[in-house]
C-alpha positions as a LaTeX table, in Angstrom:
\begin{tabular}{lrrr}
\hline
Residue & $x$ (\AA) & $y$ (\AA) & $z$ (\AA) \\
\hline
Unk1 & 142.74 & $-44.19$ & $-163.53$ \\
Unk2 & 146.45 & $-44.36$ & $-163.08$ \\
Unk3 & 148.21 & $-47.11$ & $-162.26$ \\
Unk4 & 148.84 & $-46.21$ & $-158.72$ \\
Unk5 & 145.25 & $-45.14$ & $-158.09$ \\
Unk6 & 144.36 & $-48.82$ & $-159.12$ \\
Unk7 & 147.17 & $-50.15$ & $-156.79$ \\
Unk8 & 145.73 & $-48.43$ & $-153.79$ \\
Unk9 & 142.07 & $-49.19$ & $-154.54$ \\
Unk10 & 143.25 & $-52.95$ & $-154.73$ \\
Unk11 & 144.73 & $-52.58$ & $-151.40$ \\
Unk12 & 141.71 & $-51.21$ & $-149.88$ \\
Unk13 & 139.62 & $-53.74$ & $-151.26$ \\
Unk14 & 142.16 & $-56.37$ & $-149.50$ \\
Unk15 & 142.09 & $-54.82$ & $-146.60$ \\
Unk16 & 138.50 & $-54.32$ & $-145.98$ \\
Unk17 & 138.07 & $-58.20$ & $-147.30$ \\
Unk18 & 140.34 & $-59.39$ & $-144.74$ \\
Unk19 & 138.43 & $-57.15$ & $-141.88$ \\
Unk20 & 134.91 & $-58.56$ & $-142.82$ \\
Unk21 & 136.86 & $-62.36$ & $-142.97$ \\
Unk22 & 138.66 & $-61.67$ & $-139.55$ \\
Unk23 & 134.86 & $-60.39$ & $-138.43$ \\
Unk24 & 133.39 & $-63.50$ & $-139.21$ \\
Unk25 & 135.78 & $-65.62$ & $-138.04$ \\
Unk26 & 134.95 & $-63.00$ & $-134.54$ \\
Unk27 & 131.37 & $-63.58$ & $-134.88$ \\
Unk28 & 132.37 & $-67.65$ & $-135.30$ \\
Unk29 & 133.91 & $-67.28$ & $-131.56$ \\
Unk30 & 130.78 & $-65.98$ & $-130.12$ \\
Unk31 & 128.87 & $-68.91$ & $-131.21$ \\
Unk32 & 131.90 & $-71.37$ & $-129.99$ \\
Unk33 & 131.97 & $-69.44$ & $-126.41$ \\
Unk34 & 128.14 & $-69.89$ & $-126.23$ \\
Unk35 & 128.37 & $-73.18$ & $-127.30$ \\
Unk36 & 131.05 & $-73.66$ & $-124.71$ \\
Unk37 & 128.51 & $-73.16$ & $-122.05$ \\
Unk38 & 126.91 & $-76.30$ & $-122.58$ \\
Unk39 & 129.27 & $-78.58$ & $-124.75$ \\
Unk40 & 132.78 & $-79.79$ & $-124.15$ \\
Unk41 & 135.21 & $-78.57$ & $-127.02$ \\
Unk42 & 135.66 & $-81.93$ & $-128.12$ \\
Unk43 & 131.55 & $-82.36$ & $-128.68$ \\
Unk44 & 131.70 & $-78.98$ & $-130.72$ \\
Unk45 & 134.86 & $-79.87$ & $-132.66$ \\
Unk46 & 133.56 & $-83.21$ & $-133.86$ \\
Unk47 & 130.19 & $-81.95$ & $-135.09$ \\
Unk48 & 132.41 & $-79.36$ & $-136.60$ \\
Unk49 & 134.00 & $-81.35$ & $-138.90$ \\
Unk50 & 131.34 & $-83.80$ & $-139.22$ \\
Unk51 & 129.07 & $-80.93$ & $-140.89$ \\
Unk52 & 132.63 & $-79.77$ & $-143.05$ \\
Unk53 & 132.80 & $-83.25$ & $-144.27$ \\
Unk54 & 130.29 & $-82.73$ & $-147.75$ \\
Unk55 & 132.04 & $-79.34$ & $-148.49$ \\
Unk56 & 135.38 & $-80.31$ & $-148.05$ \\
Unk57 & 135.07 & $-82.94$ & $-150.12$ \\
Unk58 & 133.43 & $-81.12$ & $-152.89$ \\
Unk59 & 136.86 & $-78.41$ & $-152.48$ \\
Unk60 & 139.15 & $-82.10$ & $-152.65$ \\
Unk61 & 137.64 & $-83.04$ & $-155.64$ \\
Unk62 & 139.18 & $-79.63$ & $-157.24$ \\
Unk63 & 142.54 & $-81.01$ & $-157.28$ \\
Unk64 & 143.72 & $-82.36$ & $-160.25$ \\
Unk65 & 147.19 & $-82.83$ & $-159.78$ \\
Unk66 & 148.13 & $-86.42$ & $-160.42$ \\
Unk67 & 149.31 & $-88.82$ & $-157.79$ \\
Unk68 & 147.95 & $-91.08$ & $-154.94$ \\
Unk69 & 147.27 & $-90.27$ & $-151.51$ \\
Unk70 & 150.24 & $-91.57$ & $-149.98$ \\
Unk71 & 152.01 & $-88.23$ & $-148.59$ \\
Unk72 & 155.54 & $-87.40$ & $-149.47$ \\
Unk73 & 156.31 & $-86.81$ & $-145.68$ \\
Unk74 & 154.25 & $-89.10$ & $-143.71$ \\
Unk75 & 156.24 & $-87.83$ & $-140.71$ \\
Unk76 & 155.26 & $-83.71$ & $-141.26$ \\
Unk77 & 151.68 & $-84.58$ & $-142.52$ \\
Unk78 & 151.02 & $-86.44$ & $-139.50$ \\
Unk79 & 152.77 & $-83.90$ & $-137.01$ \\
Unk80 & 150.62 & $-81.42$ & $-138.87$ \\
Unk81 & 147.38 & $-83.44$ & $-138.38$ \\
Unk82 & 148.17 & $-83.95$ & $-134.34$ \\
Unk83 & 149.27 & $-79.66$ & $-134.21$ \\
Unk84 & 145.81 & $-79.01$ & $-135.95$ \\
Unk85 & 143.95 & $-80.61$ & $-133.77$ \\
Unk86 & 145.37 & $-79.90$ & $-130.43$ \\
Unk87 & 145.56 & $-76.53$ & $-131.79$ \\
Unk88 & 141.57 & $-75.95$ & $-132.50$ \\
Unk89 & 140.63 & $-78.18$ & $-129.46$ \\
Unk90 & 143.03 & $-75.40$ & $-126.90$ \\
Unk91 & 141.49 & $-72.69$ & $-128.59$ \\
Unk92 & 137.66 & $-73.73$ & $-128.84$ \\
Unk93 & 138.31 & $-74.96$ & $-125.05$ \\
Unk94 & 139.86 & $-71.32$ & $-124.06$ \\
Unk95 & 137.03 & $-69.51$ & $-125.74$ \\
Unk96 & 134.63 & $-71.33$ & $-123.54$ \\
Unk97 & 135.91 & $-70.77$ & $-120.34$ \\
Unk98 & 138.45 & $-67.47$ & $-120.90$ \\
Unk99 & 137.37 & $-63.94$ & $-122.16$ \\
Unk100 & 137.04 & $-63.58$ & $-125.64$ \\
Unk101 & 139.92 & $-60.48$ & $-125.44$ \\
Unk102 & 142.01 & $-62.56$ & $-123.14$ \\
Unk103 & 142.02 & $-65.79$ & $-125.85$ \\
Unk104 & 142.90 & $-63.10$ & $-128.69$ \\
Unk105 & 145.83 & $-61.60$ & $-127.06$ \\
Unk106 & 147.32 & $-65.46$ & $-126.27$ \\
Unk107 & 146.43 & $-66.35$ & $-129.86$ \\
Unk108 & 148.42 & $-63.33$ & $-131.59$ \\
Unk109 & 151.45 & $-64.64$ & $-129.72$ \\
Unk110 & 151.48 & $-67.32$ & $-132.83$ \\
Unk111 & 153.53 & $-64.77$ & $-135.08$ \\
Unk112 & 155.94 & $-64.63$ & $-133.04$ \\
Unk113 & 156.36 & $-68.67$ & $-132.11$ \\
Unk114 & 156.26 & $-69.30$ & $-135.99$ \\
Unk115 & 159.30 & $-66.85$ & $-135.85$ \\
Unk116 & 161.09 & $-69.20$ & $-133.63$ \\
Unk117 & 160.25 & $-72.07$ & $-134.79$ \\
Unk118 & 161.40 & $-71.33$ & $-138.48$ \\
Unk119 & 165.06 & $-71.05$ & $-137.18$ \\
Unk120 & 165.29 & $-74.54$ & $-136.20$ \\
Unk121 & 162.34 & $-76.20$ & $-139.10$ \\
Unk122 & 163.15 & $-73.94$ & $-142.40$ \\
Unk123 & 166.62 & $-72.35$ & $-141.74$ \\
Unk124 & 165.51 & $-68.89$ & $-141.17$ \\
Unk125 & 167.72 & $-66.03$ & $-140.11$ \\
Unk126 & 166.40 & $-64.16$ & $-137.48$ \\
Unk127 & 168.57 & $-60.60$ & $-136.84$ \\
Unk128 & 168.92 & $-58.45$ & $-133.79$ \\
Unk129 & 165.50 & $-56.58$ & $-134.55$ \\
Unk130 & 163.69 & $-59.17$ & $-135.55$ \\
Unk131 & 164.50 & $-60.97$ & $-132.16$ \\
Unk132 & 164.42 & $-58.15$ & $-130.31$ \\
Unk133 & 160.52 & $-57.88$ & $-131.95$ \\
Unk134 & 160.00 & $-61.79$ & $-130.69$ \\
Unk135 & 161.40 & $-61.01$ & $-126.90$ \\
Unk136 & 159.36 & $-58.34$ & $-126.58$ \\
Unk137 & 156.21 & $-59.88$ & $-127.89$ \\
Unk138 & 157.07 & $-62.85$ & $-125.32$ \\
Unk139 & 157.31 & $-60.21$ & $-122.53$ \\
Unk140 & 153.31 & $-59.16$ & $-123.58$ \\
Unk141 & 152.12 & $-62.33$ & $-123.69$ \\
Unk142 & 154.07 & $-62.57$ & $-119.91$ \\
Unk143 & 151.95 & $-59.67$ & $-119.27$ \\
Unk144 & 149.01 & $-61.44$ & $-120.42$ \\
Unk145 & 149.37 & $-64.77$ & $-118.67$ \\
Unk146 & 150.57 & $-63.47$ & $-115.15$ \\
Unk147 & 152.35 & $-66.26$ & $-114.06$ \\
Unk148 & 152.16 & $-66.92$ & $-110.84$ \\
Unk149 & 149.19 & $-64.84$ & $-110.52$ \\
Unk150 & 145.59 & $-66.33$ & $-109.11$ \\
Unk151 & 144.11 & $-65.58$ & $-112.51$ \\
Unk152 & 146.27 & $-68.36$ & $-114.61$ \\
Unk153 & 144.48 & $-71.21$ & $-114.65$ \\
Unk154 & 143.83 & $-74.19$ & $-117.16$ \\
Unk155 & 142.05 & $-71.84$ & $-120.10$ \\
Unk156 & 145.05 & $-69.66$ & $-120.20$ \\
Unk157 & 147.34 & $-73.03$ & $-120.63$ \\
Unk158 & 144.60 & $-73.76$ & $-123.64$ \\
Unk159 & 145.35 & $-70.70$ & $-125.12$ \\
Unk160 & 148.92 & $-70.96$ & $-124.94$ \\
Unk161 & 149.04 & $-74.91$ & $-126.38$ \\
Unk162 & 146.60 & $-73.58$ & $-129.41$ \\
Unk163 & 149.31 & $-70.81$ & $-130.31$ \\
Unk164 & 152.38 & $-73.34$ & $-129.91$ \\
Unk165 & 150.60 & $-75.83$ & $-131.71$ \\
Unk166 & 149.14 & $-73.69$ & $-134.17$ \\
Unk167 & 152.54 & $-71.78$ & $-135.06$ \\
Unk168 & 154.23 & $-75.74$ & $-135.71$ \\
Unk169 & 151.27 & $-76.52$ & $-137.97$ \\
Unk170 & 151.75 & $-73.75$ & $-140.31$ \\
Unk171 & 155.60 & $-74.52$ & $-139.83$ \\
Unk172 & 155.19 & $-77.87$ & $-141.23$ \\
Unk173 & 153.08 & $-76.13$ & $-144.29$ \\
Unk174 & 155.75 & $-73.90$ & $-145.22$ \\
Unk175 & 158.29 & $-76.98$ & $-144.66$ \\
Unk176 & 156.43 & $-79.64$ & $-147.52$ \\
Unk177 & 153.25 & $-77.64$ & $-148.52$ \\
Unk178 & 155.09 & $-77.30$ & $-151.96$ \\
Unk179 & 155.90 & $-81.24$ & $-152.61$ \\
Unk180 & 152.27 & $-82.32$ & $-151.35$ \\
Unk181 & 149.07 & $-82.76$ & $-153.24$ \\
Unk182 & 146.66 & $-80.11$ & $-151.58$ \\
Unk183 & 143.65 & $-82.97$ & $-151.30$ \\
Unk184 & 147.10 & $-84.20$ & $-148.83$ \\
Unk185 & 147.21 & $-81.57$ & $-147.24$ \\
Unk186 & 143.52 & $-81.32$ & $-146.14$ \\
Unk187 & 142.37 & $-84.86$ & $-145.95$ \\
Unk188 & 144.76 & $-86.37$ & $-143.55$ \\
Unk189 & 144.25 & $-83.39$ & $-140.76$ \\
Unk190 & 140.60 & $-83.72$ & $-141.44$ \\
Unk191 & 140.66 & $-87.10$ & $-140.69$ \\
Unk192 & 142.70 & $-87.46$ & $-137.51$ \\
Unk193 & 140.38 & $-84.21$ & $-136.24$ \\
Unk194 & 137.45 & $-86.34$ & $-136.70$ \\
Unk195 & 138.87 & $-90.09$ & $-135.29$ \\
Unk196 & 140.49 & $-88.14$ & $-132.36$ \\
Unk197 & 137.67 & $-86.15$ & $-131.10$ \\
Unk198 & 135.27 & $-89.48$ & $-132.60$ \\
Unk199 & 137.75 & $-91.35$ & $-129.84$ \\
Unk200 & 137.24 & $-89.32$ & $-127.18$ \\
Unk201 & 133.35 & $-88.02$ & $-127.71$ \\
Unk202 & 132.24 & $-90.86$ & $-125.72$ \\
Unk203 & 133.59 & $-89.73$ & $-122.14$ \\
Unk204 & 132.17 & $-86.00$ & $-122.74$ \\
Unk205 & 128.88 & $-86.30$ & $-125.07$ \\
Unk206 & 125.51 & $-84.25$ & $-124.18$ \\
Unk207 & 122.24 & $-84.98$ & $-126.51$ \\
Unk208 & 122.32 & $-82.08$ & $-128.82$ \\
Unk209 & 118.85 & $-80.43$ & $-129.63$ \\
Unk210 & 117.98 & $-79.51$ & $-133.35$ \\
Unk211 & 118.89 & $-75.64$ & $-132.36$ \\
Unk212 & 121.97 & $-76.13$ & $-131.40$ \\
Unk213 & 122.72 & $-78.67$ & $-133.83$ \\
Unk214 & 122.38 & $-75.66$ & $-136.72$ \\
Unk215 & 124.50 & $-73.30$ & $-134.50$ \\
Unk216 & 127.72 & $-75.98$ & $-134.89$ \\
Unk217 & 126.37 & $-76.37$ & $-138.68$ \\
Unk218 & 126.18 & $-72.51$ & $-138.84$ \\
Unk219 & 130.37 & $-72.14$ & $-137.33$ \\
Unk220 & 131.08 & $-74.81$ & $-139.70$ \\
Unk221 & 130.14 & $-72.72$ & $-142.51$ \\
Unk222 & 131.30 & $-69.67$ & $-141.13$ \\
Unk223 & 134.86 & $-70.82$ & $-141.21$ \\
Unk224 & 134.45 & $-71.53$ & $-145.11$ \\
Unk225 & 132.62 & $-68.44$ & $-145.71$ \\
Unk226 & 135.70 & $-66.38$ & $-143.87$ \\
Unk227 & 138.56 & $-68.24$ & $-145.63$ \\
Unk228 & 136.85 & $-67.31$ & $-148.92$ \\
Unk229 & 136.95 & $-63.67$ & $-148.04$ \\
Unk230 & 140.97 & $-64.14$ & $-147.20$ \\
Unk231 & 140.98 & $-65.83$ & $-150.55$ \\
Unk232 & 139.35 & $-62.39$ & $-152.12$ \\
Unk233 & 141.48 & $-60.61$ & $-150.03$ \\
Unk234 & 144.47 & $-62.04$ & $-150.71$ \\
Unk235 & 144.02 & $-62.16$ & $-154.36$ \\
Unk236 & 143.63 & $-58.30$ & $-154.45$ \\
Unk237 & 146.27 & $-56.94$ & $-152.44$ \\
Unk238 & 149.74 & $-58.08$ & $-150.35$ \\
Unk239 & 150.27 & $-60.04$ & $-147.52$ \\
Unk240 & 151.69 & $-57.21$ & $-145.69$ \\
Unk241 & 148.10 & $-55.33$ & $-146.12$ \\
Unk242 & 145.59 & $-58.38$ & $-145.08$ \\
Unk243 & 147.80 & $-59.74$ & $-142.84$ \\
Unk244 & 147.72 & $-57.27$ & $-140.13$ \\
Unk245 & 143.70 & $-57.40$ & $-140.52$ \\
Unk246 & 143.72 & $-60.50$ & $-137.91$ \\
Unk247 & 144.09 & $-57.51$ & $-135.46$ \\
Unk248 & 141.10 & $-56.27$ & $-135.43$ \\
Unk249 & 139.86 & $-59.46$ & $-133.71$ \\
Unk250 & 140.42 & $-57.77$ & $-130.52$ \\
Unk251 & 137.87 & $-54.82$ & $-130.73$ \\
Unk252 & 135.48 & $-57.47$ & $-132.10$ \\
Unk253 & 136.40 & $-59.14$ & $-128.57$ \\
Unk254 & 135.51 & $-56.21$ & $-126.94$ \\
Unk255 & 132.67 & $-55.17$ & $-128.32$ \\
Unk256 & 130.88 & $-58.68$ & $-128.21$ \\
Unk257 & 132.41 & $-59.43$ & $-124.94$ \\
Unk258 & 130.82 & $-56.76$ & $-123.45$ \\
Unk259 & 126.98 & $-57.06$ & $-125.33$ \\
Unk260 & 126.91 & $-60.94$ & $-124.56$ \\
Unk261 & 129.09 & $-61.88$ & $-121.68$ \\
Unk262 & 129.43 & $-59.24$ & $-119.58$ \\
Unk263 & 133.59 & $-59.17$ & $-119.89$ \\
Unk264 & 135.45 & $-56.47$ & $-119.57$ \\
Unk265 & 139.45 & $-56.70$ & $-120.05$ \\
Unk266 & 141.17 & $-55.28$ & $-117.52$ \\
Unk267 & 144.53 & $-53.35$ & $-117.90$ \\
Unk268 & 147.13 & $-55.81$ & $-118.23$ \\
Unk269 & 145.34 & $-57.49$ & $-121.63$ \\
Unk270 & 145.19 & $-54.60$ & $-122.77$ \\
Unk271 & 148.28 & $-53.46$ & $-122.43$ \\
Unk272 & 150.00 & $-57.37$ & $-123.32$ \\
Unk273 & 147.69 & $-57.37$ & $-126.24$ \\
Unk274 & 148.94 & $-53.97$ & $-127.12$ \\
Unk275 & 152.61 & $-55.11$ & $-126.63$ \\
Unk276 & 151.73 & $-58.46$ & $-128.85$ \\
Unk277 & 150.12 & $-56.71$ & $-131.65$ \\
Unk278 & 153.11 & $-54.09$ & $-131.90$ \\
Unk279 & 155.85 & $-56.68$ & $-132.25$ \\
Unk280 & 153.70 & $-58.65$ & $-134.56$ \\
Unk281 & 153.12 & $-55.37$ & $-136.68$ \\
Unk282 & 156.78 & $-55.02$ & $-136.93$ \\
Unk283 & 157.75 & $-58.26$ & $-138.00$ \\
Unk284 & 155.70 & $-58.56$ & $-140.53$ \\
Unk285 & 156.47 & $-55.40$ & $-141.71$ \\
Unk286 & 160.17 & $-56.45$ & $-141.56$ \\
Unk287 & 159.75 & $-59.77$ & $-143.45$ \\
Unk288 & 158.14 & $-57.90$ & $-145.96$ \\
Unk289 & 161.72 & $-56.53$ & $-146.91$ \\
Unk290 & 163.04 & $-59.02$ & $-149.43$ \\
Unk291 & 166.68 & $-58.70$ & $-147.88$ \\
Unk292 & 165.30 & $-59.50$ & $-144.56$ \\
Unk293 & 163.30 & $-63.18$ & $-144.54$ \\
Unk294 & 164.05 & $-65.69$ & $-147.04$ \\
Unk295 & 161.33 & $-67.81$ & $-145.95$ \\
Unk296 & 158.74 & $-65.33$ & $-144.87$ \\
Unk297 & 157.09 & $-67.62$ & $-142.62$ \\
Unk298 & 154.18 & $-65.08$ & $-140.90$ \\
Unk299 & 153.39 & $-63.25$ & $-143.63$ \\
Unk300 & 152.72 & $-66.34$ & $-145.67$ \\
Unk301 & 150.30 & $-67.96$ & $-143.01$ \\
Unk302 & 147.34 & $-67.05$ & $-144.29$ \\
Unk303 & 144.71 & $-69.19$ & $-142.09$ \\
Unk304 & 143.97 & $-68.52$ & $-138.59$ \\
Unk305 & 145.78 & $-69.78$ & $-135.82$ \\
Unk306 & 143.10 & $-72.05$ & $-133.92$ \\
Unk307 & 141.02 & $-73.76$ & $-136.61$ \\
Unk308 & 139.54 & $-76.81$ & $-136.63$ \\
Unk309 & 142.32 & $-78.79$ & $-138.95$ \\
Unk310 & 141.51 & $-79.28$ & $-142.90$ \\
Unk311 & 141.75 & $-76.74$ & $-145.65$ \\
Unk312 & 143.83 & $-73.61$ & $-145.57$ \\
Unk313 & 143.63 & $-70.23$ & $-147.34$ \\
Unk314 & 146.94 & $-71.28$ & $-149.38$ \\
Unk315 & 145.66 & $-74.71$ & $-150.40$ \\
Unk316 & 142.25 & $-73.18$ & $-151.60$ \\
Unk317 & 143.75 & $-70.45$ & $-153.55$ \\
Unk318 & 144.74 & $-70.06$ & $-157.62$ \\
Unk319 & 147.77 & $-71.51$ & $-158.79$ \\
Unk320 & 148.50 & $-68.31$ & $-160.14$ \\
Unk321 & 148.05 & $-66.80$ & $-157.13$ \\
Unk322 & 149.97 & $-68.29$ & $-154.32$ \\
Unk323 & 153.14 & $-68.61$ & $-153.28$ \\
Unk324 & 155.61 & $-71.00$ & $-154.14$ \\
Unk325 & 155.69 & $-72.44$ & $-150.98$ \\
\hline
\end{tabular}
């Protein structure tokens, strides 16, 4: 087999591991919608990472690089541990009330947000085409929203504060994610997840019966089980192949939109969604030229925008293996 056989083989293998993780992470979303029917977001987020706690730990107790757990950047880790949260609760919230294609299509806006937000937080350059790629992305998302329109309403906001939030969280990684401890970086956004939503379960808790109690143990795993695949995935192929995998979220959205909830996306998500994805295709595909992104901040967010807060594909990965930052 020739070397370049071997390369593309490796790619393939990425990219169909990062298609099965970005179907899971789909099939995770179903659950949370249904869920969503009878249980506020904050109810499903806390058993969420009440049920993570035992793994988690068991992944913190992998890090052996010396030091306390006193962060280096109490200020970042702690805007990271608010932008976590506030970024899974908008997005659990939105999938309950929104449809699933409609959530998707707010939620690949992130790209583009992280885009900004490195100019100001890491210094990135941004040229003409790569803004030109962000504006036009922003005019989709426009599309998707319809401000103004009767159909906005307090889901859509959700959506929107879950991709904001979400694109400052992985900010702040790729700002100290190098000069933190990983056990750090997933302990203290796993905690405040679990005292804010503990704080606040009070005003919103239903009893829980033992079925649905091993559906929110069942999305707790799945998160874990799809972050391993990314791991896989990443470990066998580029960025700039997996990456663009988180795509295919939105014929997943289709497809179990229409089986379970009876949604079908009308013409302006599709066609904002098809706007978002495009730009979002195109800067990745630009940062992926060495000349163009110093930083690289999208194609090195390897987690999912919208997660409950705690461990991240980068932080779970080889040494070897990941980036520098």
């Amino acid at each position: 087999m020739t070397q370049q056989t071997a390369s593309s083989n490796s790619s393939l293998h990425a990219a169909l591991l990062g298609l099965a993780a970005f179907a899971v992470f789909a099939t995770h979303d179903v659950i949370i919608k249904l869920l969503g029917s009878s249980y506020s977001a904050i109810q499903i987020l806390f058993f969420g990472a009440l049920f993570s706690f035992p793994i988690i730990s068991v992944i913190m107790m992998r890090d052996v690089q010396p030091g306390t757990l006193r962060p280096n950047h109490p200020g970042w880790i702690a805007l990271r541990s608010v932008s976590g949260s506030f970024a899974a609760l908008g997005a659990f919230y939105a999938f309950s009330v929104l449809p699933l294609a409609q959530v998707y299509a707010i939620l690949f806006a992130a790209p583009l947000l992280i885009t900004v937000l490195a100019i100001p937080i890491l210094g990135e350059k941004v040229r003409l085409r790569r803004g030109l790629a962000v504006l036009a992305g922003l005019c989709g998302v426009m599309v998707v929203l319809r401000p103004g329109g009767a159909e906005f309403g307090l889901g859509h906001a959700a959506a929107l504060m879950s991709a904001i939030t979400g694109a400052l969280n992985s900010i702040v990684v790729r700002k100290v994610g190098a000069s933190e401890r990983t056990v750090v970086m997933i302990l203290y956004p796993m905690m405040t997840n679990f005292v804010l939503m503990a704080i606040a379960l009070p005003f919103v808790y239903r009893p829980v019966p033992i079925g649905d109690l091993g559906l929110l143990a069942v999305v707790s795993a799945m998160v874990l089980v799809a972050m391993f695949l990314l791991i896989m995935a990443y470990q066998r192929g580029e960025a700039v192949m997996v990456a663009p995998m988180q795509y295919s979220q939105i014929l997943w959205a289709a497809l179990f939109g229409a089986l379970f909830f009876d949604e079908v996306p009308d013409t302006a998500t599709f066609i904002g969604a098809g706007i978002i994805i495009l730009s979002g295709l195109y800067i990745l595909r630009r940062e992926s030229d060495s000349d163009v992104s110093s930083n690289k901040p999208v194609l090195r967010t390897r987690t999912r925008i919208g997660l409950p807060a705690g461990p991240r594909v980068g932080s779970l990965m080889d040494p070897s293996t990941k980036d520098p930052k």
